Coordinates of C-alpha atoms in Angstrom, one line a residue:
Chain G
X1 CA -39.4 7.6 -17.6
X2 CA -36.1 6.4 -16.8
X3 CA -33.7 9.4 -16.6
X4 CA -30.0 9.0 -17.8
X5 CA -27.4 9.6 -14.8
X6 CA -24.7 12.2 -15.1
X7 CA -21.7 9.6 -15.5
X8 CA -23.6 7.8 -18.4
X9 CA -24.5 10.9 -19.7
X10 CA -21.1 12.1 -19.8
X11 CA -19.7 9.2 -21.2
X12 CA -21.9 8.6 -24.2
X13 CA -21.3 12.5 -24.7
X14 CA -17.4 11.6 -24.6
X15 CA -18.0 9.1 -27.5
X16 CA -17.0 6.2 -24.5
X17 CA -17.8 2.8 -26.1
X18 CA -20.6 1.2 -24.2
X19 CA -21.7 -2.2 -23.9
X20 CA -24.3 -1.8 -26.1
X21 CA -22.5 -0.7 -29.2
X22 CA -19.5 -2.9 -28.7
X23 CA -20.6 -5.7 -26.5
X24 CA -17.6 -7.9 -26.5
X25 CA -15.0 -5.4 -25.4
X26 CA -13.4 -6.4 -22.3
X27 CA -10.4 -4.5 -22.4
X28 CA -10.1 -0.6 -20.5
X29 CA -12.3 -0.6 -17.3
X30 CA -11.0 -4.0 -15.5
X31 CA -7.3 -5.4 -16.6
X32 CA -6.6 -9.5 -17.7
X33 CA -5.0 -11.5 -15.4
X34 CA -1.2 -13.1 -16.3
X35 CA -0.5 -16.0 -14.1
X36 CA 3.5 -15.9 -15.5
X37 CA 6.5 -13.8 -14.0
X38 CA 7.4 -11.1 -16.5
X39 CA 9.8 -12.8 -18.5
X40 CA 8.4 -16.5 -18.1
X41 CA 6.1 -15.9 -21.1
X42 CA 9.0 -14.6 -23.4
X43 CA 11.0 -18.1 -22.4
X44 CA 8.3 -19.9 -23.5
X45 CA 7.9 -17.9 -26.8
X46 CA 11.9 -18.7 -26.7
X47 CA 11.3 -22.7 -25.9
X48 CA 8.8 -23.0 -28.9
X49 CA 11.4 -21.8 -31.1
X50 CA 13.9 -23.8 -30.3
X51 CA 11.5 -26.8 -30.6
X52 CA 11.0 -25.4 -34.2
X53 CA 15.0 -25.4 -34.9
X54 CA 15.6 -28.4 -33.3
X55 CA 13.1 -30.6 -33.3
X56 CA 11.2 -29.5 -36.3
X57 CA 7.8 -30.1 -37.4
X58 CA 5.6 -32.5 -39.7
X59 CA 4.3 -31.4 -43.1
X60 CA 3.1 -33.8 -45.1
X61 CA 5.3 -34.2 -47.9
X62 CA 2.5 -35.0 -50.3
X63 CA 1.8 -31.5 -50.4
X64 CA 2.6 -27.8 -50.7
X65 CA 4.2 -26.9 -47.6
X66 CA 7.9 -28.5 -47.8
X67 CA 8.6 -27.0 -51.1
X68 CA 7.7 -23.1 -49.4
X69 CA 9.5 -23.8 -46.2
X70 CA 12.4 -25.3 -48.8
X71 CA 11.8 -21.5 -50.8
X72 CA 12.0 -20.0 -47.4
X73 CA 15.4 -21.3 -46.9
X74 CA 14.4 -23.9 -44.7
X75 CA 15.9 -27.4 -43.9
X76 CA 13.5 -30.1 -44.9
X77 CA 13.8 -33.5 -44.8
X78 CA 12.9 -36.2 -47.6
X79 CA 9.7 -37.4 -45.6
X80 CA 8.3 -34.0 -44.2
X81 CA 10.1 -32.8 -41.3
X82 CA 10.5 -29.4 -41.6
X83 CA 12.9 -26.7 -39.4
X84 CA 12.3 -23.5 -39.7
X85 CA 14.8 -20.9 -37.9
X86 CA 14.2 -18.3 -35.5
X87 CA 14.5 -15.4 -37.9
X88 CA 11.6 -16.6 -40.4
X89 CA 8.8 -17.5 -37.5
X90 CA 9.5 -14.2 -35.9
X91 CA 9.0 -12.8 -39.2
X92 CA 5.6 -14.6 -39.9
X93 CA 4.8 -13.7 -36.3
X94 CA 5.8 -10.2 -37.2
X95 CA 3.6 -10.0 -40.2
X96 CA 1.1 -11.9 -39.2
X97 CA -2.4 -9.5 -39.3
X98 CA -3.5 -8.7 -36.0
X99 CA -7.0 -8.3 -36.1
X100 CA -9.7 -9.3 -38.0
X101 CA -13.8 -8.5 -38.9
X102 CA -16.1 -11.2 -38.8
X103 CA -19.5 -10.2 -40.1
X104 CA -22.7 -11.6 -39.9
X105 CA -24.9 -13.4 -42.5
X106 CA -26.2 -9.7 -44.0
X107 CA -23.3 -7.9 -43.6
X108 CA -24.2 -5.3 -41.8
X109 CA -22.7 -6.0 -38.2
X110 CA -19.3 -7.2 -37.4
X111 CA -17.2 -8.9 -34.6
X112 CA -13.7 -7.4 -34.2
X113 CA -11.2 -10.8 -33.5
X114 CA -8.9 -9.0 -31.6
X115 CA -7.4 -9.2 -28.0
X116 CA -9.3 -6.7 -26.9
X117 CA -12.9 -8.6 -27.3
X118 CA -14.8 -12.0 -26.3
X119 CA -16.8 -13.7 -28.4
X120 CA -19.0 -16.4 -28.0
X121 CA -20.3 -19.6 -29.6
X122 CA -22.3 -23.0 -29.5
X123 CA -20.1 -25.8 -30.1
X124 CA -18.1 -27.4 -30.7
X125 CA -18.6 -31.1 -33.5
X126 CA -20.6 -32.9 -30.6
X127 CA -21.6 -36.7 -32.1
X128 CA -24.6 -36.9 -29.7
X129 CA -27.6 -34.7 -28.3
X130 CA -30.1 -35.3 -25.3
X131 CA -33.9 -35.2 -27.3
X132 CA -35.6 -32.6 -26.8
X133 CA -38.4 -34.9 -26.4
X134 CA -37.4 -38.0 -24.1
X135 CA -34.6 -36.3 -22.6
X136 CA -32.6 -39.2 -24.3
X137 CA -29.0 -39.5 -25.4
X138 CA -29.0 -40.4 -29.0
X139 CA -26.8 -39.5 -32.0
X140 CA -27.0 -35.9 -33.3
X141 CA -28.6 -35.1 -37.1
X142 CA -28.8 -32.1 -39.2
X143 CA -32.2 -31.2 -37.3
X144 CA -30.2 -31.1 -34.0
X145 CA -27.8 -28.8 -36.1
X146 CA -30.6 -26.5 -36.8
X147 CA -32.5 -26.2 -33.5
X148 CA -28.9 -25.7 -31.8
X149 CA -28.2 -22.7 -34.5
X150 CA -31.7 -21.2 -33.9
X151 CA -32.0 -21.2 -30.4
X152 CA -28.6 -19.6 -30.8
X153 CA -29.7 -16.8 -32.8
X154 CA -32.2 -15.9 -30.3
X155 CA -29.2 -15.9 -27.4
X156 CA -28.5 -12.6 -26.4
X157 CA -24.6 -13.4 -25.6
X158 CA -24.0 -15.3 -28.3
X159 CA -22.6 -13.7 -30.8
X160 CA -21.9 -16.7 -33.7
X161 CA -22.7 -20.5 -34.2
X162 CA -19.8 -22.9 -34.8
X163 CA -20.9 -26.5 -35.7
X164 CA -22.3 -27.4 -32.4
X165 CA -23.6 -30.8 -33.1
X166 CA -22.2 -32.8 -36.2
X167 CA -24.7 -34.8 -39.1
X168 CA -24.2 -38.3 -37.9
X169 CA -26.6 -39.8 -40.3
X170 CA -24.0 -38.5 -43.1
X171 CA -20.6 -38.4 -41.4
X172 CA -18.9 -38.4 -45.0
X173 CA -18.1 -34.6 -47.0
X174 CA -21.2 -34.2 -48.3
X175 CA -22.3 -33.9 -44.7
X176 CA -19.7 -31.8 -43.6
X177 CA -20.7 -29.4 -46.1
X178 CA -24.3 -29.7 -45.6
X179 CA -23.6 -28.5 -42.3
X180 CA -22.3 -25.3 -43.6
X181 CA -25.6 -24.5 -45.0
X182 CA -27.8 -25.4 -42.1
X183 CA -25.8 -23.1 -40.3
X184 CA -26.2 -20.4 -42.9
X185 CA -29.8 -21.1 -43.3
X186 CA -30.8 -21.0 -39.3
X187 CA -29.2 -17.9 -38.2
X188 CA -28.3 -14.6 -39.2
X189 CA -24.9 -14.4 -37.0
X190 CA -21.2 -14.9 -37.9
X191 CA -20.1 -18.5 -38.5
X192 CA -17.1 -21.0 -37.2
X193 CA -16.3 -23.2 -39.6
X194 CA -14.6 -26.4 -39.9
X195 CA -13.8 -29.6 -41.7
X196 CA -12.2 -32.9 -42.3
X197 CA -11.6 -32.4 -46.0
X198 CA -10.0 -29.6 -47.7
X199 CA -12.3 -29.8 -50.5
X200 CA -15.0 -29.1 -48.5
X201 CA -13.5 -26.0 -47.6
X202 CA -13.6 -24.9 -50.8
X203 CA -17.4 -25.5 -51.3
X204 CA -18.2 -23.5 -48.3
X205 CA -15.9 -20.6 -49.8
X206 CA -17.9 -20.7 -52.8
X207 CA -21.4 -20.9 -51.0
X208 CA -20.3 -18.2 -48.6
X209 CA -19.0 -16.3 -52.0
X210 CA -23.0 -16.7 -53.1
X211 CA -23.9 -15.3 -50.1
X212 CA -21.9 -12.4 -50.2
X213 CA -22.5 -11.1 -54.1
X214 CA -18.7 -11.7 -55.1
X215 CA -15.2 -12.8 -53.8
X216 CA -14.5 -9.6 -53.6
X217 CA -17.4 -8.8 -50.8
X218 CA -16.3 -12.2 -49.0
X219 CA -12.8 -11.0 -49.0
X220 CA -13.9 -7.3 -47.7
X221 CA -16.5 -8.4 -45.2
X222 CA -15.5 -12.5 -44.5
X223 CA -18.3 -14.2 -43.1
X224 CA -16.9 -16.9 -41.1
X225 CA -13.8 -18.1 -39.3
X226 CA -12.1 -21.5 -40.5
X227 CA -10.9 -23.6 -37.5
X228 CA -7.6 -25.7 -38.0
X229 CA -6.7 -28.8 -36.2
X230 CA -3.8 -30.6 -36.8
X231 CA -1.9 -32.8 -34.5
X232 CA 1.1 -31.6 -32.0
X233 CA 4.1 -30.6 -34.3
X234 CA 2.5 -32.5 -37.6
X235 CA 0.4 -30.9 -40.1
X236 CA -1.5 -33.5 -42.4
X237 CA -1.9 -32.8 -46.0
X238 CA -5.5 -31.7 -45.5
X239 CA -4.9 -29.6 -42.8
X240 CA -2.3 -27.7 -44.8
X241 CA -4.3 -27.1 -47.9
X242 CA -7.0 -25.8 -45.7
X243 CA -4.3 -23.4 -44.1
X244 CA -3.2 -22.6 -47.6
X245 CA -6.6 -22.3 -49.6
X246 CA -7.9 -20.1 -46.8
X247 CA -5.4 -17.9 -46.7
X248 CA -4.9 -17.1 -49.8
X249 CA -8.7 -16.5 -49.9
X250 CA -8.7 -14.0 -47.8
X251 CA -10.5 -15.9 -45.0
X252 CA -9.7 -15.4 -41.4
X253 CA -8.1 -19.1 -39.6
X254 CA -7.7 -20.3 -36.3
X255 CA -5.0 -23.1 -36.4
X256 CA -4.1 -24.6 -33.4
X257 CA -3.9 -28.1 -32.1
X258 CA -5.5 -29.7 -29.1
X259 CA -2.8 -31.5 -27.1
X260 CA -3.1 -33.8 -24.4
X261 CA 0.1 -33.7 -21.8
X262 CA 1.1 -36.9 -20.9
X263 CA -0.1 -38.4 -24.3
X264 CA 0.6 -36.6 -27.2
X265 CA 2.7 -33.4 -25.6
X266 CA 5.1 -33.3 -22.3
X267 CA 2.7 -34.2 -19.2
X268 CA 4.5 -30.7 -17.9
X269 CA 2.1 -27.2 -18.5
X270 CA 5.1 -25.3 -19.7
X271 CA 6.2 -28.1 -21.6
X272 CA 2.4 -29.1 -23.0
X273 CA 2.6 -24.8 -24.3
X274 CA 5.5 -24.8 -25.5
X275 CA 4.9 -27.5 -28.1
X276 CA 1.3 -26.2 -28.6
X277 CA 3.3 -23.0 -29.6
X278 CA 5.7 -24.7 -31.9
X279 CA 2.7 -25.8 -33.6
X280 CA 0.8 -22.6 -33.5
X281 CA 4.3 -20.7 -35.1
X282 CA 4.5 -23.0 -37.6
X283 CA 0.9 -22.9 -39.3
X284 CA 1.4 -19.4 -38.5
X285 CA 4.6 -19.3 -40.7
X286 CA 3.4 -21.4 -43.5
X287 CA 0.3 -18.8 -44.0
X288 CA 2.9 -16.0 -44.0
X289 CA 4.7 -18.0 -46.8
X290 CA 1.6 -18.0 -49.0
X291 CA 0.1 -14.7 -48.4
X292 CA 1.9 -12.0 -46.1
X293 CA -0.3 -10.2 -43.7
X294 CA -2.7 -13.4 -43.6
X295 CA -5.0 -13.3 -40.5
X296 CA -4.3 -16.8 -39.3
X297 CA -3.8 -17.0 -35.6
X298 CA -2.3 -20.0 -33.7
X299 CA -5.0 -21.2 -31.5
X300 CA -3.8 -24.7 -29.3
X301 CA -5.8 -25.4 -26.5
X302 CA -3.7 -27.4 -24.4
X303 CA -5.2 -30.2 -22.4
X304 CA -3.9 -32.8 -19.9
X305 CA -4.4 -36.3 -19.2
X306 CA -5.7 -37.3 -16.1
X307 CA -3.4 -40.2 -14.9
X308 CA -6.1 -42.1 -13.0
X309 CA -8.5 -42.8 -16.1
X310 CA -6.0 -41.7 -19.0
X311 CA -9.1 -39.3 -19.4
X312 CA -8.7 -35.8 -20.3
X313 CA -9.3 -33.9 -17.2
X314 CA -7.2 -31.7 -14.4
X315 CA -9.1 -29.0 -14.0
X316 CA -6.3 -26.7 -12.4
X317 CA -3.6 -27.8 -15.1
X318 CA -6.3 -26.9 -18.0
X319 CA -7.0 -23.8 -16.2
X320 CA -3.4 -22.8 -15.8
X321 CA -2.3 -23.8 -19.4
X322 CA -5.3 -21.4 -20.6
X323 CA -4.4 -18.4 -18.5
X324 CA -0.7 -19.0 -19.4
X325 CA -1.7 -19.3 -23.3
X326 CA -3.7 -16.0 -23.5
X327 CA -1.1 -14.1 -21.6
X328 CA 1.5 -15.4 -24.4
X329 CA -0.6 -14.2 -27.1
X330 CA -1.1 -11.2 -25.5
X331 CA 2.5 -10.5 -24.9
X332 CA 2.8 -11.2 -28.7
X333 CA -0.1 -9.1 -29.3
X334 CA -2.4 -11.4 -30.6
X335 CA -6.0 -12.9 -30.4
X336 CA -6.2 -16.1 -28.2
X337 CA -8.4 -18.1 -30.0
X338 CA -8.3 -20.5 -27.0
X339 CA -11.5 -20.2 -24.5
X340 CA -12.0 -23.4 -23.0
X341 CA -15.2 -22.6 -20.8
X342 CA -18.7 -23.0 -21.3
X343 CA -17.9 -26.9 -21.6
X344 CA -17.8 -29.7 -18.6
X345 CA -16.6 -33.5 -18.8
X346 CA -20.1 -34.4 -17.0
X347 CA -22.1 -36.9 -18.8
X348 CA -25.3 -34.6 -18.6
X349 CA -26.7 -31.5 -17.4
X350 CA -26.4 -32.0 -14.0
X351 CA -24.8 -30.5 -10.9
X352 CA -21.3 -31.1 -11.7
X353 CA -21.9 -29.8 -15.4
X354 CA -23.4 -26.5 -13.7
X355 CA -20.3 -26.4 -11.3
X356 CA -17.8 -26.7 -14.1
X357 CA -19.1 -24.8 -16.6
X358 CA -19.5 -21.7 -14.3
X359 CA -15.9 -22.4 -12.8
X360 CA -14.3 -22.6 -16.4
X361 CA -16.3 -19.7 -18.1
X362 CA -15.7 -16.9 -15.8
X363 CA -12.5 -17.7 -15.9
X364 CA -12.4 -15.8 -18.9
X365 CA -13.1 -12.6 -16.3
X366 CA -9.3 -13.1 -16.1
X367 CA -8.1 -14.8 -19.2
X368 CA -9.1 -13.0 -21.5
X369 CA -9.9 -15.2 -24.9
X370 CA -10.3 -13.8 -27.5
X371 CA -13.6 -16.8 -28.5
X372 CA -15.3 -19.5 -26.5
X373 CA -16.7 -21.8 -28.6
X374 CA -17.2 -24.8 -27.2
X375 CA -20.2 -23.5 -24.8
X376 CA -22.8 -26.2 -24.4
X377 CA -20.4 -29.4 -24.9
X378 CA -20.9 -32.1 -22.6
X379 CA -19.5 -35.6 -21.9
X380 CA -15.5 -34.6 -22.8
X381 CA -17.3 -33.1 -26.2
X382 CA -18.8 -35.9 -27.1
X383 CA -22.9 -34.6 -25.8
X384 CA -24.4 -31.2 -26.8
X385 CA -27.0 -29.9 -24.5
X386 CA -28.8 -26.6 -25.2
X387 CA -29.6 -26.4 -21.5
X388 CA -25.7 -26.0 -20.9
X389 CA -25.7 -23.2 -23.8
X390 CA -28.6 -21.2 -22.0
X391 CA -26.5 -21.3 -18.7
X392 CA -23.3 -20.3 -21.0
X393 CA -25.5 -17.6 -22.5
X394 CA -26.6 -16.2 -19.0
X395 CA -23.0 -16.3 -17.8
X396 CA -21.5 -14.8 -20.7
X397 CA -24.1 -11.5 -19.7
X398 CA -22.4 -11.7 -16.5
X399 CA -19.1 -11.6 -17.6
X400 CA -20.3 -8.9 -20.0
X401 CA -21.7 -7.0 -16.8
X402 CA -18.1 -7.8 -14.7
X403 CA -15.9 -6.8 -17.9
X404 CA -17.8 -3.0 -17.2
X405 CA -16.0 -2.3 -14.4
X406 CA -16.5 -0.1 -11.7
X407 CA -16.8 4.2 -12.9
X408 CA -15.5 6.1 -9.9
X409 CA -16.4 9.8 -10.6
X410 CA -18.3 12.5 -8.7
X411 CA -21.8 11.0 -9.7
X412 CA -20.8 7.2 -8.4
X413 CA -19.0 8.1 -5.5
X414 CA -22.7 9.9 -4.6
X415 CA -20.8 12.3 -1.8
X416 CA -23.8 14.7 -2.5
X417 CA -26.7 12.2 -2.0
X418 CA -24.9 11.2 1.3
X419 CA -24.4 14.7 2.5
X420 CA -28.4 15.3 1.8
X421 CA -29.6 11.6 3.2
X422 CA -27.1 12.2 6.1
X423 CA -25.9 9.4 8.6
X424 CA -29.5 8.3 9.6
X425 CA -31.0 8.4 5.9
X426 CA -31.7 5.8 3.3
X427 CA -31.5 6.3 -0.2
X428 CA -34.3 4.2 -1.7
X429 CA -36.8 7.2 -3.1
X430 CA -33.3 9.1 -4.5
X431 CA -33.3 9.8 -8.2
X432 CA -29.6 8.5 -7.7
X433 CA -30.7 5.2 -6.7
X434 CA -33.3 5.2 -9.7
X435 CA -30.9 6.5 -12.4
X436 CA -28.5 3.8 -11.3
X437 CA -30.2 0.7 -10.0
X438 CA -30.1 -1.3 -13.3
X439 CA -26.7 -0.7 -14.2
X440 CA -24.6 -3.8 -14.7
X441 CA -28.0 -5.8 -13.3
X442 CA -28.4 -8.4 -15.7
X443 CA -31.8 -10.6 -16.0
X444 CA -29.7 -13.8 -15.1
X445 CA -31.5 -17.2 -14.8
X446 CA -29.0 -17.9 -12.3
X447 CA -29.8 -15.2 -9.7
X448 CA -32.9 -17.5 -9.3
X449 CA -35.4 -14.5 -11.2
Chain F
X1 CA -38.9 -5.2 2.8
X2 CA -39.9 -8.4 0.8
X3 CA -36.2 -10.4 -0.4
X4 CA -36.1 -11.0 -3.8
X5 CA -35.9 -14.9 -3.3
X6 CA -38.9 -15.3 -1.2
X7 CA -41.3 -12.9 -3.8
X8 CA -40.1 -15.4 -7.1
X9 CA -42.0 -18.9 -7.9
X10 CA -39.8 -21.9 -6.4
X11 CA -38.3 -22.9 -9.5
X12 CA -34.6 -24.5 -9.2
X13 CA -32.1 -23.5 -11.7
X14 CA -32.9 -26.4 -14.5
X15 CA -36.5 -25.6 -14.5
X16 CA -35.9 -21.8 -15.1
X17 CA -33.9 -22.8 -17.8
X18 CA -36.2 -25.7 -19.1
X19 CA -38.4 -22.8 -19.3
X20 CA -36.4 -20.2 -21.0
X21 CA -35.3 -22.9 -24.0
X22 CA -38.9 -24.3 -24.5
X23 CA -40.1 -20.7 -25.1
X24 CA -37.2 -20.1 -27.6
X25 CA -37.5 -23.8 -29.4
X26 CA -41.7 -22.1 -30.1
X27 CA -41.2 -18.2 -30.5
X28 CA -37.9 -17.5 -32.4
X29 CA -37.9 -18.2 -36.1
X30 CA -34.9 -17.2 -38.4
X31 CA -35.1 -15.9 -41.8
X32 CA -34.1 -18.5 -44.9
X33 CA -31.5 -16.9 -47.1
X34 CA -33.0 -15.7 -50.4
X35 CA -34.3 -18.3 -52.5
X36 CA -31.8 -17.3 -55.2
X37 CA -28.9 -17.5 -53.2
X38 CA -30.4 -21.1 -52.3
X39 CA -30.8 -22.4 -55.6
X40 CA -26.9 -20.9 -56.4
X41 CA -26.1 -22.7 -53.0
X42 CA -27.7 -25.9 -54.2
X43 CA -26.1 -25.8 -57.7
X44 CA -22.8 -25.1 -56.4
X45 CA -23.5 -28.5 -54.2
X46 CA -24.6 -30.4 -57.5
X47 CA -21.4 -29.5 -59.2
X48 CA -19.5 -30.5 -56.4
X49 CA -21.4 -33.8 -55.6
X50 CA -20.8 -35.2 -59.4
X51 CA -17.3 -34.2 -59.6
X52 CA -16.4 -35.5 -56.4
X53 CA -18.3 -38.5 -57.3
X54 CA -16.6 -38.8 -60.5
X55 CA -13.3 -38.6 -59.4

């Protein structure tokens, strides 16, 4: 029988959190890691509010958005450009909620979005999968969908299912919605959710509403998280309305846009975040201006183009921006939405997809994000490969395992057992070494079991 | 003292994962969501399919 150790004995007597009841808390035993000089992140805070003054951002005037910002006492021009002053985003950032539950399919078990957990997640809207069969490259279906989602569900470390692998075969809404379902129908965890067409959105609230009992249960225990994706500094109509209808429907949001430096966003990291922020703070703002105390979180990733192919790529920039981005968030006490590991620009599974994906994921030892959900994307995220997810699955335990930290108390430091083995001893047949020898030992596929 | 390397089978990391997701893709199954909330599911994607169809 395996006997409890004084230090774990004392701490599930203190009412400590442990892994097991709350396995995505990282925060208390180890500390994140910010990259910036205290006061670098504030300037950049500063620099995406002064984009917002100055340079303003896009709404598409064929919807709701100008005519709030307008309310708000906002300057807005005839064909969308908004610019909303410092005083009103730090309000919306002010108000903005903080945290939010996600719960799974039965509502029983929750996921706090925080910055004090990591979550993790399958996807993230691959077009293609290897067959399980042939080992082929071929476009992805509803089926791939489905296996992805169950095998999933059986993943110890994962902890939800975003849309991992999109319905090719019917790439219109119906499709889009269909994958909602699948999703729903293949596993019992939390859900990401997201969409090219606003309406669509609104089908999945009401499905999800059927799944619940009531809009009231949805609202009180929200089943999944809608993703938001507009372009740098300009929010299209649909990605507006999905900001808006979500909001007001009490669903959580992540809205963030995926910039590519030297493209779409200054070529510069500080320069890529602090447009990725401008855009963050203004969806951020325009939920406030629907419904104050709204749980949507700007959630950019920022990448960077790499100048010899035009690619995406630059490992170290992407890494940078992604520490910088979390310690921003955390500075304004918000969830970073942001993780970019468990993803690698191989083509396949191979050795530099193994070598990338570890590199990128346990960066998130330091980071601190509050999701990674794009674990198991290949090929720049056009390939999904479930033999990426198990390695992201295995690593995400470690992390788990790292994120424990190190108890230093009378029991661990084991000055008794040493005084009792003395200098010439070994401590293999101690209870000590029994009571503690699976702590923090994982069963990783990558310690070669 | 035998290592820990040298006691395993000589399995490299894509084969220990090959493995791992082959017994997953035959042993873990997933309950369906009641077949009441899938026929309220389905009808709420008929409604939506003729009105989007019809506008």
């Amino acid at each position: 029988m395996r006997r409890e150790s004084a230090s774990a004995r004392r701490r599930r007597t203190q009412g400590t959190v442990t892994r097991a009841a709350d396995p995505g808390l990282h925060s208390g035993p180890t500390a994140p890691y910010d990259p910036l000089a205290p006061g670098l992140a504030t300037r950049l805070i500063d620099a995406a509010l002064t984009l917002l003054e100055e340079t303003g951002v896009v709404f598409d005037p064929d919807c709701e958005a100008p005519s709030l910002f307008a309310a708000a006492g906002c300057e807005v021009s005839a064909d969308g450009v908004v610019k909303p002053g410092r005083a009103l985003v730090r309000g919306a950032l002010d108000s903005v909620a903080r945290q939010a539950r996600l719960w799974d399919r039965s509502a029983e078990r929750c996921l706090e979005l925080d910055n004090r957990h990591t979550w993790f997640l399958p996807g993230m809207t691959c077009i293609k999968v290897y067959d399980l069969a042939s080992g082929e490259l071929r476009e992805s279906t509803a089926d791939d969908l489905a296996t992805i989602t169950r095998v999933a569900d059986a993943l110890p470390n994962i902890d939800a299912v975003c849309i991992a692998c999109k319905d090719i075969p019917r790439s219109d809404i119906h499709g889009e919605i269909g994958e909602f379902v699948v999703m729903a129908r293949n596993t019992t965890k939390p859900l990401e959710y997201l969409c090219e067409n606003a309406e669509s959105l609104g089908v999945v609230i009401e499905m999800a509403t059927a799944i619940r009992g009531s809009r009231e249960a949805l609202v009180e225990k929200p089943y999944f998280l809608q993703i938001v994706t507009p372009l740098p500094l300009n929010y299209a109509k649909t990605h507006v309305d999905q900001v808006l209808m979500a909001a007001r429907a009490g669903v959580p949001v992540s809205v963030g846009t995926l910039p590519i430096g030297g493209a779409s966003s200054p070529i510069t990291i500080a320069g890529c975040i602090a447009q990725s922020l401008a855009t963050d703070f203004a969806g951020m703002t325009l939920a406030q201006l629907a419904r104050r105390g709204a749980f949507v979180i700007g959630s950019s990733d920022v990448f960077f183009m790499e100048p010899a192919t035009g690619a995406i790529g630059n490992f170290a920039q992407t890494s940078l921006g992604d520490m910088v981005m979390c310690q921003v968030r955390r500075e304004l006490g918000l969830p970073s939405f942001t993780g970019i590991g468990g993803q690698s620009a191989a083509r396949r599974f191979n050795q530099d997809a193994v070598w990338e994906i570890t590199a990128n994921l346990l960066q998130a030892f330091y980071s601190r994000p509050a999701t990674c959900d794009y674990l198991g994307s290949l090929d720049e995220g056009m390939s999904y490969s479930l033999h990426a997810l198990l390695l992201c699955d295995d690593l995400a335990g470690l992390l788990r395992s790292l994120w424990q930290g190190v108890v230093v108390d009378d029991d661990t430091l084991a000055l008794a057992q040493a005084r009792s083995v003395g200098p010439r001893g070994n401590y293999l047949a101690l209870d000590h070494t029994v009571g503690h020898c699976r702590e923090q030992v994982g069963r990783h596929v990558t310690s070669g079991r | 003292m035998p290592t820990r390397m040298s006691s395993l089978e000589d399995r490299d990391l894509h084969q220990r994962i090959d493995a791992d997701l082959r017994r997953f893709l035959a042993e873990h199954q997933v309950l369906d969501l009641p077949a009441a909330v899938m026929q309220e599911i389905d009808a709420i994607r008929a409604r939506f399919a003729a009105s989007y169809v019809a506008s």
